[in-house]
Coordinates of C-alpha atoms in Angstrom, one line a residue:
M1 CA -42.0 -25.8 -59.0
A2 CA -39.8 -26.1 -62.1
G3 CA -40.8 -30.1 -61.5
E4 CA -44.3 -29.7 -61.9
K5 CA -43.8 -27.3 -64.9
S6 CA -41.8 -29.9 -66.9
N7 CA -43.9 -32.6 -65.8
K8 CA -47.1 -30.7 -66.8
R9 CA -45.6 -29.7 -69.9
L10 CA -44.4 -33.5 -71.1
Y11 CA -48.5 -34.9 -70.1
Q12 CA -49.2 -32.3 -72.5
L13 CA -46.8 -33.5 -75.3
V14 CA -47.8 -37.2 -74.5
G15 CA -51.5 -36.1 -74.9
V16 CA -51.1 -34.5 -78.6
V17 CA -49.1 -37.2 -79.4
I18 CA -52.0 -39.8 -78.2
V19 CA -54.8 -37.8 -80.2
L20 CA -52.9 -37.6 -83.3
A21 CA -52.1 -41.3 -83.0
V22 CA -56.0 -41.9 -82.6
A23 CA -56.4 -39.7 -85.4
L24 CA -54.3 -41.0 -87.7
I25 CA -55.5 -44.5 -86.9
A26 CA -58.9 -43.3 -87.6
L27 CA -58.4 -41.6 -90.7
I28 CA -57.0 -45.0 -92.3
Y29 CA -59.6 -46.9 -91.3
F30 CA -62.3 -44.3 -93.1
Y31 CA -60.2 -44.7 -96.0
Q32 CA -59.5 -48.0 -96.2
A33 CA -63.5 -48.7 -95.7
K34 CA -63.8 -46.6 -98.7
I35 CA -61.5 -48.6 -100.6
K36 CA -63.1 -51.6 -102.6
P37 CA -61.0 -54.8 -102.7
P38 CA -59.7 -55.9 -106.1
T39 CA -62.2 -58.6 -107.7
D40 CA -61.1 -61.7 -109.2
I41 CA -60.6 -62.0 -112.4
E42 CA -62.4 -64.5 -114.5
A43 CA -59.5 -65.9 -116.6
E44 CA -58.9 -69.5 -116.8
I45 CA -55.3 -70.4 -116.0
P46 CA -53.9 -73.6 -117.8
P47 CA -51.6 -76.3 -115.1
G48 CA -48.2 -76.2 -116.0
I49 CA -45.9 -74.5 -117.4
N50 CA -47.0 -73.0 -120.8
H51 CA -44.1 -72.5 -123.1
I52 CA -44.4 -69.7 -125.6
K53 CA -41.0 -69.9 -127.5
S54 CA -37.2 -70.5 -127.1
I55 CA -34.3 -71.5 -129.0
Y56 CA -32.8 -74.3 -127.2
G57 CA -30.6 -75.8 -130.2
P58 CA -31.1 -77.1 -133.7
S59 CA -32.9 -79.5 -132.8
A60 CA -34.3 -81.7 -129.6
G61 CA -31.4 -83.3 -128.4
D62 CA -28.7 -80.9 -130.4
N63 CA -28.9 -77.9 -127.6
F64 CA -26.1 -75.1 -127.6
D65 CA -22.9 -75.8 -126.0
K66 CA -21.6 -72.4 -124.2
P67 CA -23.1 -69.9 -126.9
E68 CA -20.9 -67.1 -126.7
S69 CA -22.4 -64.2 -129.3
T70 CA -25.7 -63.3 -131.4
V71 CA -26.4 -61.0 -134.1
L72 CA -29.4 -60.5 -136.2
D73 CA -29.1 -59.6 -140.0
N74 CA -30.8 -57.3 -142.1
D75 CA -33.9 -59.7 -142.6
G76 CA -33.6 -60.3 -138.6
N77 CA -32.5 -63.8 -139.1
I78 CA -30.6 -64.6 -136.0
Y79 CA -27.0 -66.4 -136.1
V80 CA -25.7 -67.4 -132.8
A81 CA -21.7 -68.8 -132.2
D82 CA -22.4 -72.0 -130.4
T83 CA -18.4 -72.1 -129.3
G84 CA -18.6 -75.4 -127.7
N85 CA -20.1 -77.0 -130.9
H86 CA -18.2 -75.5 -132.8
R87 CA -20.4 -74.0 -135.4
I88 CA -22.6 -71.1 -136.3
A89 CA -26.4 -71.8 -135.9
I90 CA -28.7 -69.9 -138.2
F91 CA -32.6 -69.0 -137.3
D92 CA -35.1 -67.2 -139.3
S93 CA -36.6 -64.3 -137.5
D94 CA -39.3 -66.5 -135.9
G95 CA -36.9 -68.1 -134.0
N96 CA -37.0 -71.4 -136.3
F97 CA -34.2 -73.0 -136.8
E98 CA -32.7 -73.1 -140.9
R99 CA -29.3 -74.4 -140.8
V100 CA -26.2 -75.0 -139.1
I101 CA -22.6 -73.8 -141.2
G102 CA -19.2 -74.7 -139.6
S103 CA -17.3 -77.1 -138.2
E104 CA -14.4 -78.2 -135.7
K105 CA -12.2 -78.5 -138.1
D106 CA -13.6 -74.5 -140.2
T107 CA -14.9 -72.8 -137.0
P108 CA -12.9 -74.3 -133.6
F109 CA -14.6 -72.2 -130.9
P110 CA -16.4 -69.4 -132.4
L111 CA -16.5 -66.4 -130.1
G112 CA -18.0 -63.7 -131.7
I113 CA -19.8 -62.8 -135.3
A114 CA -21.2 -60.4 -137.3
V115 CA -23.1 -59.9 -140.3
D116 CA -22.6 -57.2 -142.9
K117 CA -24.9 -55.5 -144.8
N118 CA -24.3 -58.5 -148.2
G119 CA -24.5 -61.0 -145.9
N120 CA -21.6 -62.1 -145.1
I121 CA -20.5 -63.7 -142.0
Y122 CA -17.3 -62.8 -139.7
V123 CA -16.1 -65.1 -137.5
T124 CA -13.6 -65.0 -134.3
S125 CA -12.2 -68.4 -133.5
L126 CA -10.4 -68.1 -130.2
M127 CA -8.3 -71.6 -130.8
K128 CA -6.9 -70.4 -134.2
K129 CA -6.8 -67.2 -133.1
Q130 CA -7.8 -66.1 -136.5
L131 CA -11.5 -64.0 -138.7
L132 CA -12.8 -65.9 -140.7
I133 CA -14.8 -64.3 -143.5
L134 CA -17.6 -66.4 -145.1
S135 CA -20.2 -66.2 -147.6
K136 CA -24.1 -66.2 -146.9
E137 CA -23.7 -70.3 -147.9
G138 CA -20.7 -70.7 -144.9
K139 CA -18.3 -71.5 -147.6
V140 CA -14.5 -69.5 -146.5
K141 CA -13.8 -66.5 -148.6
K142 CA -10.9 -65.4 -146.4
V143 CA -8.9 -66.3 -143.5
I144 CA -6.9 -63.0 -141.3
K145 CA -4.4 -64.3 -138.6
F146 CA -4.1 -62.7 -135.8
K147 CA -0.5 -61.9 -134.5
K148 CA 0.4 -63.8 -131.3

């Protein structure tokens, strides 16, 4: 008797699960029927890669070499410490190249860069272990050596 009760209960449980599964499938089917598929967008997509704007270096073929840091001045100009090329590249706020300051002699391996509100440029040099303070024009105003 106990085995029959157990089997009857199992059959009832399986029946309930089957009814619930069928009900769920029916709900999904009717819900999907009401959803409209997305319409195609009528936009023409040109072939290939669309270049919007990137900064690769001062000119074609003159790319950055291990740029380490960037900073913006008050006017939105972009300063890039171009470490591998021993220079600071300066771009206007639209990303157009303006000029390069520094050289292997003056700014070897520039790492960090900052610009104050007066336009003075602060550059740390990895190789010479120093901080250079440059004028807006890129002339060395002061050199602060780090202790070893």
